[in-house]
Short mmCIF file of C-alpha atoms in Angstrom, two decimals:
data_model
loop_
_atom_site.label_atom_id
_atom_site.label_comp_id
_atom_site.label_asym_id
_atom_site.label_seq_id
_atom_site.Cartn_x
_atom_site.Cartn_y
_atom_site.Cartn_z
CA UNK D 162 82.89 150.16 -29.54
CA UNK D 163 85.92 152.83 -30.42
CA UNK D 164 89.30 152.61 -29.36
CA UNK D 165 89.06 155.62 -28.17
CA UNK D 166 85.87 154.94 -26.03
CA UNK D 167 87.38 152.74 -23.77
CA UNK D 168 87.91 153.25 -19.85
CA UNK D 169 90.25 152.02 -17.70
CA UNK D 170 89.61 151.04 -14.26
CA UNK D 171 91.24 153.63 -11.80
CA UNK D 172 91.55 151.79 -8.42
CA UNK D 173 92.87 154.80 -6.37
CA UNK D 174 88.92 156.05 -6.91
CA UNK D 175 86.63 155.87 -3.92
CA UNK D 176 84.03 155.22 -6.14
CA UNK D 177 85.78 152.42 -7.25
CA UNK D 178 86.04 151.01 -3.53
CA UNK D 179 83.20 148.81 -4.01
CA UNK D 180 84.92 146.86 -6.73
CA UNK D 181 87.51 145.44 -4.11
CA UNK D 182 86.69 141.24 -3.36
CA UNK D 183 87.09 140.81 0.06
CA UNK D 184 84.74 143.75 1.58
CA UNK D 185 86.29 143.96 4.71
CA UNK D 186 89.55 145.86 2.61
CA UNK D 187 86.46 148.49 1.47
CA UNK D 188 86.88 151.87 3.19
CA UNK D 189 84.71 151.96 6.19
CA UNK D 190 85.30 148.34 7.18
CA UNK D 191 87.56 147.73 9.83
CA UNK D 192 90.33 145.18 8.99
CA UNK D 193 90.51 141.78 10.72
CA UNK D 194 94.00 142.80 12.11
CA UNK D 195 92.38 145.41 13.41
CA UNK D 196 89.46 143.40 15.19
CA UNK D 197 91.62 140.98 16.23
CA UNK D 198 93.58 143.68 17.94
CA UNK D 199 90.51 144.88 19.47
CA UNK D 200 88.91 141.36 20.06
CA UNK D 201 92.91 141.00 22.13
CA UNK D 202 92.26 144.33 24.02
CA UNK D 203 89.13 143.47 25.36
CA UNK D 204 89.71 139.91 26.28
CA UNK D 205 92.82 141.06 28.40
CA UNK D 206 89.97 143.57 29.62
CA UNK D 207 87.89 140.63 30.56
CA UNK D 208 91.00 138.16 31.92
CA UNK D 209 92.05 141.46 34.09
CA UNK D 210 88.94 141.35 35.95
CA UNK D 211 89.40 137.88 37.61
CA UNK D 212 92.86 138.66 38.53
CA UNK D 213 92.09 141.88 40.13
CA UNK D 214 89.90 140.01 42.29
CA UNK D 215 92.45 137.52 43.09
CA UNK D 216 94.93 139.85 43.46
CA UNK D 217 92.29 141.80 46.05
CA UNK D 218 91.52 138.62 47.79
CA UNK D 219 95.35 137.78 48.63
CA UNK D 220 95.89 141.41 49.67
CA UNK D 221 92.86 140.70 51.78
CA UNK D 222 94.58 137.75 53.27
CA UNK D 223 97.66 138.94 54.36
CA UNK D 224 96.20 142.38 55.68
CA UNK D 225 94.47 139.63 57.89
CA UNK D 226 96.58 137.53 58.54
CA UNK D 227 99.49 140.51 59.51
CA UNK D 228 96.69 142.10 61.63
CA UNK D 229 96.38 139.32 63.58
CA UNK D 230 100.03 138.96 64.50
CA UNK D 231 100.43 142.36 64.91
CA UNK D 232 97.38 142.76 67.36
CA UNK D 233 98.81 139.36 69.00
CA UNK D 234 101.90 141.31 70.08
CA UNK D 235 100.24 144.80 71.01
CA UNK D 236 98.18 142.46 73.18
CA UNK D 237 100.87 140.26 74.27
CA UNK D 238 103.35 143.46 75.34
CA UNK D 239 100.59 145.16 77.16
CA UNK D 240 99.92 141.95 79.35
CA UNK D 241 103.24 141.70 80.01
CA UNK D 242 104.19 144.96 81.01
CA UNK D 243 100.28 144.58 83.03
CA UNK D 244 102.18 141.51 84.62
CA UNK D 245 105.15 142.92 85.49
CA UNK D 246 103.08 145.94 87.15
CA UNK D 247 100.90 143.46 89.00
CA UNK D 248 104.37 141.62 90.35
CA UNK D 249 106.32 144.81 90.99
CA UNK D 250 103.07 145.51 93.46
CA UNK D 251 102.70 143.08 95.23
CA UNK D 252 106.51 142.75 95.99
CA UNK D 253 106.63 145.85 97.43
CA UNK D 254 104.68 144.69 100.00
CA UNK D 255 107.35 142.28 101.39
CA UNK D 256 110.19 143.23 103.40
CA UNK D 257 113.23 144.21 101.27
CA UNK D 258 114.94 141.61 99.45
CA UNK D 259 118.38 142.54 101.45
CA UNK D 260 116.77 142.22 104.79
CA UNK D 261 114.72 138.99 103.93
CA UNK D 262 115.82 136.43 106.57
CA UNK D 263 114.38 133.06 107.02
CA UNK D 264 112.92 132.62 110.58
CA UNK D 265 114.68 130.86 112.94
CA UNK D 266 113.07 128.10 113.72
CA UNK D 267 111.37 127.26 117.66
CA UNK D 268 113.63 125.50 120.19
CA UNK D 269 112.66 122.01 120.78
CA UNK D 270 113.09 120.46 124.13
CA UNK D 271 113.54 116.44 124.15
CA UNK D 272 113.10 115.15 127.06
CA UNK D 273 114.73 110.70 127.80
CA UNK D 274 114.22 108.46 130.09
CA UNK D 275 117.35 107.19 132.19
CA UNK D 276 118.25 104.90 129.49
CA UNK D 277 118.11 107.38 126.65
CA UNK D 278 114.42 106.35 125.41
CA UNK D 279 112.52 109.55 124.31
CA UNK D 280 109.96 110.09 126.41
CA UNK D 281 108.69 113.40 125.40
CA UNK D 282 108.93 116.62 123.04
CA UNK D 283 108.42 120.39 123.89
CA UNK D 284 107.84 123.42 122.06
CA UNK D 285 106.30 124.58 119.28
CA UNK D 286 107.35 122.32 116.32
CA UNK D 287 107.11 118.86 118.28
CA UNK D 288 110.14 117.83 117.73
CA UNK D 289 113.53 118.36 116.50
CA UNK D 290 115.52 119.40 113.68
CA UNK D 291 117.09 116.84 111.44
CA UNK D 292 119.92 117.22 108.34
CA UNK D 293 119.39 115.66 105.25
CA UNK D 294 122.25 113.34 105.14
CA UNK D 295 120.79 111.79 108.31
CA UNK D 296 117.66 110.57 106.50
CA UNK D 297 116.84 107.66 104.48
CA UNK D 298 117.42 108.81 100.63
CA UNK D 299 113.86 107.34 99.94
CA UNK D 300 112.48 109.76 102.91
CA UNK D 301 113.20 112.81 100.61
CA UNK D 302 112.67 111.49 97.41
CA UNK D 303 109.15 110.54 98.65
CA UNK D 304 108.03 113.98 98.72
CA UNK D 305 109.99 115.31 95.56
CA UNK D 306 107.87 112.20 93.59
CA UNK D 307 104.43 112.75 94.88
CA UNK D 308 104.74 117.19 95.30
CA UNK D 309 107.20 118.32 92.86
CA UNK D 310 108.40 115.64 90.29
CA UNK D 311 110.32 118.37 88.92
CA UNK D 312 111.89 120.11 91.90
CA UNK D 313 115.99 119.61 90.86
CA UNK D 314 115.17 121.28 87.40
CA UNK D 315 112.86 124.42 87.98
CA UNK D 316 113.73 127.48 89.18
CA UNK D 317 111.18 127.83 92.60
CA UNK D 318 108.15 127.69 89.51
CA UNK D 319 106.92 125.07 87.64
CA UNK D 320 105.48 126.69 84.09
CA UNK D 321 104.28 123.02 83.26
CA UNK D 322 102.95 122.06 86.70
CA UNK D 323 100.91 125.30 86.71
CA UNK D 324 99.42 124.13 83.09
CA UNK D 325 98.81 121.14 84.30
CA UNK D 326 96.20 122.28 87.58
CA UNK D 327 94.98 124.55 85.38
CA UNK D 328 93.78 122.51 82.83
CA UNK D 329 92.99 120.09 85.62
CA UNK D 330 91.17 122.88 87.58
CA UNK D 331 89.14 123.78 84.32
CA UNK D 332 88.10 120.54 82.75
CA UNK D 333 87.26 119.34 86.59
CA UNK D 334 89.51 115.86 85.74
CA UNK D 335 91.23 114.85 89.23
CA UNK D 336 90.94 117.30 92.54
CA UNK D 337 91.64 120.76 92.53
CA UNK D 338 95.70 121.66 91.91
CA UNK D 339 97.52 124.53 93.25
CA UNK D 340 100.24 123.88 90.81
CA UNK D 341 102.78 125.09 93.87
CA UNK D 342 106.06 123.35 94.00
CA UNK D 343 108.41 122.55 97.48
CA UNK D 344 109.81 126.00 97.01
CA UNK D 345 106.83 127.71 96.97
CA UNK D 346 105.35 125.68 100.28
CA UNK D 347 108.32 126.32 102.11
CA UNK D 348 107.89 130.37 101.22
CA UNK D 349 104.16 129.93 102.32
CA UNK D 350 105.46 128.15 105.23
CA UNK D 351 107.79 130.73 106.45
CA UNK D 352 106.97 133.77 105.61
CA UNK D 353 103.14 133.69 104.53
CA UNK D 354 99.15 133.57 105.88
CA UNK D 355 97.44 130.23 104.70
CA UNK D 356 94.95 132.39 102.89
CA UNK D 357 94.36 131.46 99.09
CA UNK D 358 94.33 134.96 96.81
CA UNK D 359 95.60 136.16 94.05
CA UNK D 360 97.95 138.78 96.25
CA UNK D 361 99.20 135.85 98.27
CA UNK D 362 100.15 133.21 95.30
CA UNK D 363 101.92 136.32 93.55
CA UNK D 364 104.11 137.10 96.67
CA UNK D 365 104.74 133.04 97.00
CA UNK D 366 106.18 133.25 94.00
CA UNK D 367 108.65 136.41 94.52
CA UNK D 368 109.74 134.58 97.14
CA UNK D 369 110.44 130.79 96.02
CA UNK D 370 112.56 132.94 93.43
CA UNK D 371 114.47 134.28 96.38
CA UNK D 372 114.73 131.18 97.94
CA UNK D 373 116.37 129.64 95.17
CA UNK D 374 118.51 131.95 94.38
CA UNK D 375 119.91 132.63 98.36
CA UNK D 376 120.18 128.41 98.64
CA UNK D 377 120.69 125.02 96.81
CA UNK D 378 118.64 122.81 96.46
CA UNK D 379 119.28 120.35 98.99
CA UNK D 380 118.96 122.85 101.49
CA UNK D 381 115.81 123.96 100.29
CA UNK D 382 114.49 120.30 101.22
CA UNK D 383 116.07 120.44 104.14
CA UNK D 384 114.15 123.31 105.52
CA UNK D 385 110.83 122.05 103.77
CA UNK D 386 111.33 118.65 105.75
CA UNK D 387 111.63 120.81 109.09
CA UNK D 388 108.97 123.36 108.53
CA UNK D 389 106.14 121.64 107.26
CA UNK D 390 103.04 120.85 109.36
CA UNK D 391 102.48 117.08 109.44
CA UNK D 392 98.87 117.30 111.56
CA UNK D 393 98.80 116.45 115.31
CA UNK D 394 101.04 119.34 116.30
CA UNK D 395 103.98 117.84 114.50
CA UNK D 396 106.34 120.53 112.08
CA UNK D 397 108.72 118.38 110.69
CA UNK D 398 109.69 114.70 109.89
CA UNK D 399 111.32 114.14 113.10
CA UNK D 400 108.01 114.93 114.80
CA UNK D 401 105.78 113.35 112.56
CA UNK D 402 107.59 110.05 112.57
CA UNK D 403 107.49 110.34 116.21
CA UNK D 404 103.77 111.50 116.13
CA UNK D 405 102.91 108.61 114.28
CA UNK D 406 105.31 105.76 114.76
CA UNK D 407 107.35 105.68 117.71
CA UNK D 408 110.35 106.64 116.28
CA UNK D 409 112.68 108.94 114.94
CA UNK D 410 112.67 109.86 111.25
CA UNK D 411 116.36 108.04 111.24
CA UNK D 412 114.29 105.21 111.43
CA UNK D 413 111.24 105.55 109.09
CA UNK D 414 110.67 102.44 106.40
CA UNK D 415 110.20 102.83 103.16
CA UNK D 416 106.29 102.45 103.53
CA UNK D 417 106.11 104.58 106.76
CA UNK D 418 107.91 107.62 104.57
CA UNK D 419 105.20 107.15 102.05
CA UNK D 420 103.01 107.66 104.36
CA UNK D 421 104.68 110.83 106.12
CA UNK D 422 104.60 112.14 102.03
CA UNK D 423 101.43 111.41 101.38
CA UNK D 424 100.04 113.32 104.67
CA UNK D 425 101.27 116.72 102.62
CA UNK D 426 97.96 116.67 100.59
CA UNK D 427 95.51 116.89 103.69
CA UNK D 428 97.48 116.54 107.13
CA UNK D 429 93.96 116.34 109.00
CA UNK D 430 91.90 114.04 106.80
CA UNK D 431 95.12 111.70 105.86
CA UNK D 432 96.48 110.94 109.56
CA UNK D 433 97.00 107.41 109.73
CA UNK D 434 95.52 106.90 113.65
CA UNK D 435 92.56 108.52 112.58
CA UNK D 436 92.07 107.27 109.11
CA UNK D 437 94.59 104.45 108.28
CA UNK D 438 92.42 103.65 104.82
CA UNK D 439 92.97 107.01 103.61
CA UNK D 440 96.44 107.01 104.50
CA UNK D 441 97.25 103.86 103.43
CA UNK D 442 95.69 104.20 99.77
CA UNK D 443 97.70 107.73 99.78
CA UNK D 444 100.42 105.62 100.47
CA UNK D 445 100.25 103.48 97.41
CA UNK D 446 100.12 107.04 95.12
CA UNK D 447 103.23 107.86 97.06
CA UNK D 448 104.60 104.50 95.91
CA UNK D 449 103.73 103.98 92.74
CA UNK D 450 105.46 107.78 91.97
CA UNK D 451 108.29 107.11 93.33
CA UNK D 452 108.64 103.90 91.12
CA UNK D 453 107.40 105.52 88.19
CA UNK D 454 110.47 108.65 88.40
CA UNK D 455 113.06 106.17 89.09
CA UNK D 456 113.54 106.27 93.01
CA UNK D 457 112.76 103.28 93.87
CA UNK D 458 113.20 99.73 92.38
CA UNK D 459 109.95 97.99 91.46
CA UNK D 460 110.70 95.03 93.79
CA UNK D 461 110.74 97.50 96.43
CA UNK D 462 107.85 99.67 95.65
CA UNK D 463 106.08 95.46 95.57
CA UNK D 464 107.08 95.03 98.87
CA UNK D 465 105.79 98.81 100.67
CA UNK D 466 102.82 97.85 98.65
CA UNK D 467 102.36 94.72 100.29
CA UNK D 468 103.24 95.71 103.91
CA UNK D 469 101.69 99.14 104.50
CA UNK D 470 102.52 101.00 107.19
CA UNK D 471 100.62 101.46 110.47
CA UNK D 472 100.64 104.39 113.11
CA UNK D 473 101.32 103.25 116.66
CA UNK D 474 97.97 103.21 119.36
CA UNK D 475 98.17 106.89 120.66
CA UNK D 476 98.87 105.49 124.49
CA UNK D 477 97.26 108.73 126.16
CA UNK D 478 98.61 111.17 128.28
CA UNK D 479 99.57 109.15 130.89
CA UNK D 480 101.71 109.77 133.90
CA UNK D 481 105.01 110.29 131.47
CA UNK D 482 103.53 114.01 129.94
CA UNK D 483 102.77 114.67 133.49
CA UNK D 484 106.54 114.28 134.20
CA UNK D 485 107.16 116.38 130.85
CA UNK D 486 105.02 119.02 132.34
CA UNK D 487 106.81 118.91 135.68
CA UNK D 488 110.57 119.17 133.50
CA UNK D 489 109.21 122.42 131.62
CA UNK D 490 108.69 123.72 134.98
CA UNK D 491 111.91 123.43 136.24
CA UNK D 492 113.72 124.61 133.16
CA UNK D 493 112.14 127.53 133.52
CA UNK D 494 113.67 128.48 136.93
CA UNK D 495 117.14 126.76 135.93
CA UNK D 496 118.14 127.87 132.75
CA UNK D 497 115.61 130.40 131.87
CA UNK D 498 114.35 131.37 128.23
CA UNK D 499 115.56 128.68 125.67
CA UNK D 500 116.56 129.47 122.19
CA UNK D 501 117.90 126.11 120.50
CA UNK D 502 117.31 122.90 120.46
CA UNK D 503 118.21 121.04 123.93
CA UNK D 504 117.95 117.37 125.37
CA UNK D 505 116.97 116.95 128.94
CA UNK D 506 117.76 113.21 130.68
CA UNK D 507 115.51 112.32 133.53
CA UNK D 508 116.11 109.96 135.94
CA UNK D 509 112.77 108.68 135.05
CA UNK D 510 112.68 104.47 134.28
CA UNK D 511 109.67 103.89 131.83
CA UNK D 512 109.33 100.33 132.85
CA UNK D 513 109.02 100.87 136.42
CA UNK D 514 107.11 103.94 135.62
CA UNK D 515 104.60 101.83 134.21
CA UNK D 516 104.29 99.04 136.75
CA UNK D 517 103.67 101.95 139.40
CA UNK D 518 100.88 103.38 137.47
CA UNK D 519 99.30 99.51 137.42
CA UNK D 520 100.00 99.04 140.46
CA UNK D 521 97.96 102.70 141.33
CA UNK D 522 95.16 101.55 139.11
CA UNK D 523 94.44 97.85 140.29
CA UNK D 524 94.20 99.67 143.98
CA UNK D 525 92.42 102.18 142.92
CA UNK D 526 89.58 99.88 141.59
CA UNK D 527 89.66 97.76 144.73
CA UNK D 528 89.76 100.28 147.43
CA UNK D 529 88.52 103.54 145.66
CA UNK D 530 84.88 103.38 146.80
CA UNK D 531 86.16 103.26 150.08
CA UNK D 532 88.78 106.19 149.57
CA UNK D 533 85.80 107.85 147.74
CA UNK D 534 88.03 108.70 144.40
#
């Protein structure tokens, strides 16, 4: 072939493209940088899907999760401003706070023998008023162990005794539980019905608060001790102890005030001359409390345990409340209407008293056919 004939390869011609090795560098073909760019695009395409839905999901999560605290505290401020509505009715139906006065409690009238030996007590508590430095200090602590464990740290409300009847109440473990501590008995006591709503526990509460703020707490036991009803007609640890044992509340054992604190649950069904088994196993709850906060040693709770305490023989009426009756009478045109506590002495003797009223009986049942009585 000529020189002249030959041709030289011209690789800028696009009819030439074909003549390149590798054919993805021939025009049309897309380049590998170029599909690996795209192959990168769409697998941060397919990576972006999971983490959207991740991404959804925790947003989905704490929407929840905020919702429910924030719906927690709509609720929670509407019941409490529903609560403090319910309270600020129901208070206004007590007397106002500045002219709230506790009630002065009935005269008692003791009435002794010659030789000082109380014979009999009149009025409407049964007996009379005591301080709280005169009692035994396991007399008090008796009923702070077995009613309100807690009484010398609340504030007239137990939050934790409440709990604890309610869960009580619910699950049906142990008797039914008012949850209400000394403070709120006494306020029931003194100013309240013995009904059992939702109206009344509401205004016992308003006023345990007042109690506790207008007095300590010593003499908030003090006027529990005085006020509350014992059974039998007795208001008061100086009446029950007479009530049930013969003597004053001065006097009461260690066993005998367990069983005074244990009569607070049911005054009626726990009265030791009607059921001493009742009272007596009350007893031992009173006991075993008082050991377990501290009160009491455990040699002594051992020995109240082992010598329980038993309620005098009711002796009857007798010829001695006749003489009570015939006293009452002649206060009456004496002295005239009694407002505090007074002591009458008799010239009555109770041991002659009673060999008179053998004396009566033995004749009686030897001559009363004939006499016709």
């Amino acid at each position: 072939m000529a020189r002249s004939d030959r041709r030289e390869p011209r690789f800028g011609d696009d009819r030439l493209g074909d003549l390149r090795a590798d054919p993805r560098e021939r025009p049309g073909m897309p380049s590998a940088k170029r599909k690996r760019r795209g192959a990168s695009a769409d697998d941060a395409l397919d990576d972006d899907a999971p983490r959207s839905a991740k991404t959804s999901k925790k947003r989905r999560r704490s929407f929840g999760l905020g919702g429910i605290v924030y719906w927690s505290f709509v609720l929670a401020l509407w019941a409490g401003i529903g609560a403090a509505g319910l309270v600020a009715y129901h208070a206004a139906q007590l007397p106002p706070i500045d002219k709230l006065a506790v009630p002065k409690r009935p005269p008692n009238i003791a009435i002794l023998a010659a030789d000082g030996e109380l014979l009999a007590n009149r009025g409407d508590t049964g007996g009379a008023a005591v301080r709280l430095k005169e009692l035994p200090p396991y007399l008090p602590k008796a009923f702070v162990a077995i009613e309100d464990r807690r009484f010398y740290s609340h504030w007239g409300i137990d939050p934790i005794g409440i709990a604890r009847a309610l869960t009580r109440n619910v699950t049906g473990r142990g008797s039914m539980q008012g949850g209400s501590t000394l403070t709120q008995q006494l306020a029931k006591n003194l100013f309240l019905t013995q009904e059992r709503t939702v109206s009344r526990k509401i205004q016992e509460a308003i006023l345990a608060l007042w109690l506790e703020h207008r007095y300590s707490k010593d003499q908030i036991l003090e006027l529990y001790l005085n006020r509350v009803y014992f059974g039998s007609g007795a208001y008061g640890v100086e009446a029950a102890a007479e009530r049930y044992f013969g003597h004053g509340a001065s006097a009461v054992s260690l066993s005998e005030a367990a069983i005074l604190a244990g009569l607070m649950k049911a005054p009626s069904r726990l009265a030791p001359d009607r059921n001493p088994e009742g009272a007596i196993e009350r007893a031992a709850q009173v006991v075993t409390a008082m050991a377990q906060e501290g009160h009491i040693t455990e040699a002594m709770a051992k020995l109240a345990l082992a010598r329980p305490a038993k309620a005098r023989r009711d002796q009857g009426a007798g010829s001695i409340n006749y003489a009570a009756d015939y006293v009452m009478d002649m206060l009456d045109d004496t002295i005239g209407a009694i407002d505090q506590d007074i002591v009458v002495t008799t010239t009555l003797d109770r041991a002659l008293q009673d060999v008179a009223e053998r004396a009566v009986t033995e004749e009686l049942d030897r001559k009363g056919d004939k006499f016709g009585v």
